[in-house]
Amino acid sequence: MGEIKVSPDYNWFRSTVPLKKIIVDDDDSKIWSLYDAGPRNIRCPLIFLPPVSGTADVFFQQILALSGWGYRVIALQYPVYWDHLEFCDGFRKLLDHLQLDKVHLFGASLGGFLAQKFAEYTHKSPRVHSLILCNSFSDTSIFNQTWTANSFWLMPSFMLKKIVLGNFSSGPVDPVMADAIDFMVDRLESLGQSELASRLTLNCQNSYVEPHKIRDIPVTIMDVFDQSALSTEAKEEMYKLYPNARRAHLKTGGNFPYLCRSAEVNLYVQIHLLQFHGTKYAAIDPSMVSAEELEVQKGNLGLSQEEQ
């Protein structure tokens, strides 16, 4: 149990990448926590947004691998925000503070929904150059919780955790996926009542993505073929919303492929970012680009024409 937390990779990550805390709102209690790794001269990095149960370090395997290959990657943990507009305004201030005009966003589940809402929020003065949406959704009504969304703030921690855990895989899974679930349960335990209540509120309050505002943004939809919290209907809705999106399908990975299928996820991220190499929106140090190597890797993974 808890193999990831005591793994050499996780310990190396915690000892080498510092956790930064930044306040951008007038309210001093709203603290953004983030890991920023890779070359600082990159002005359009890839930013990771976690799911309801996640903290910034759930993306440690992406941070280690991608920064090692020359990418600048940032993984975030949100402060307490109670509505999407408030979140988007806070995130915009964070990007201003970090002096980042444009970014690529990788969002997992709730993180993917917030990434889409932020792209929509800034569409008149675009801040999002591309999106990778992992096990994500475009309409909060799929959770059938919109009527309770405004009461999460009243619920004690144990009830909120029970709601989140209800979406975790309960059937038999392979050992690597079991380790990923254990790690996410541990991360969930580290979240306070207000953090959890605010995330569930953002996840469930009545809202949907307006695709016409973000249709020009390059999108990769990443999802899994095995059991996850996302219904087939929700996945189909995403495909309809982004008909031109690249699709990155993983045979297995459950709710947390970035933890248990990190090599595949990292490769798909590289393939997504490859289209921006050689432009001012590249997330990688130009001296580290090796397109030939990526082509070989693409062949090794056996990507379908649809995914390329």
CSV table of N, CA, C and O in Angstrom, one decimal, residues 11 116-117 262 266 290 296:
chain,number,residue,atom,x,y,z
A,11,ASN,N,10.1,10.6,-4.2
A,11,ASN,CA,11.1,11.2,-3.2
A,11,ASN,C,12.1,12.1,-3.9
A,11,ASN,O,12.4,13.2,-3.4
A,116,GLN,N,-11.2,24.6,-19.9
A,116,GLN,CA,-12.1,25.1,-20.9
A,116,GLN,C,-12.8,26.4,-20.5
A,116,GLN,O,-13.0,27.3,-21.4
A,117,LYS,N,-13.3,26.5,-19.3
A,117,LYS,CA,-13.9,27.7,-18.8
A,117,LYS,C,-13.0,28.9,-18.9
A,117,LYS,O,-13.4,30.0,-19.2
A,262,SER,N,1.9,6.6,-16.9
A,262,SER,CA,2.5,7.9,-17.1
A,262,SER,C,3.4,7.9,-18.4
A,262,SER,O,3.4,9.0,-19.1
A,266,ASN,N,2.7,10.8,-21.0
A,266,ASN,CA,3.8,11.7,-21.3
A,266,ASN,C,4.1,11.8,-22.8
A,266,ASN,O,4.4,12.8,-23.4
A,290,SER,N,14.0,17.1,-30.7
A,290,SER,CA,14.4,16.0,-31.5
A,290,SER,C,13.2,15.4,-32.1
A,290,SER,O,12.6,14.4,-31.6
A,296,VAL,N,9.8,8.2,-34.1
A,296,VAL,CA,10.0,6.8,-33.8
A,296,VAL,C,9.1,6.3,-32.6
A,296,VAL,O,8.5,5.3,-32.7
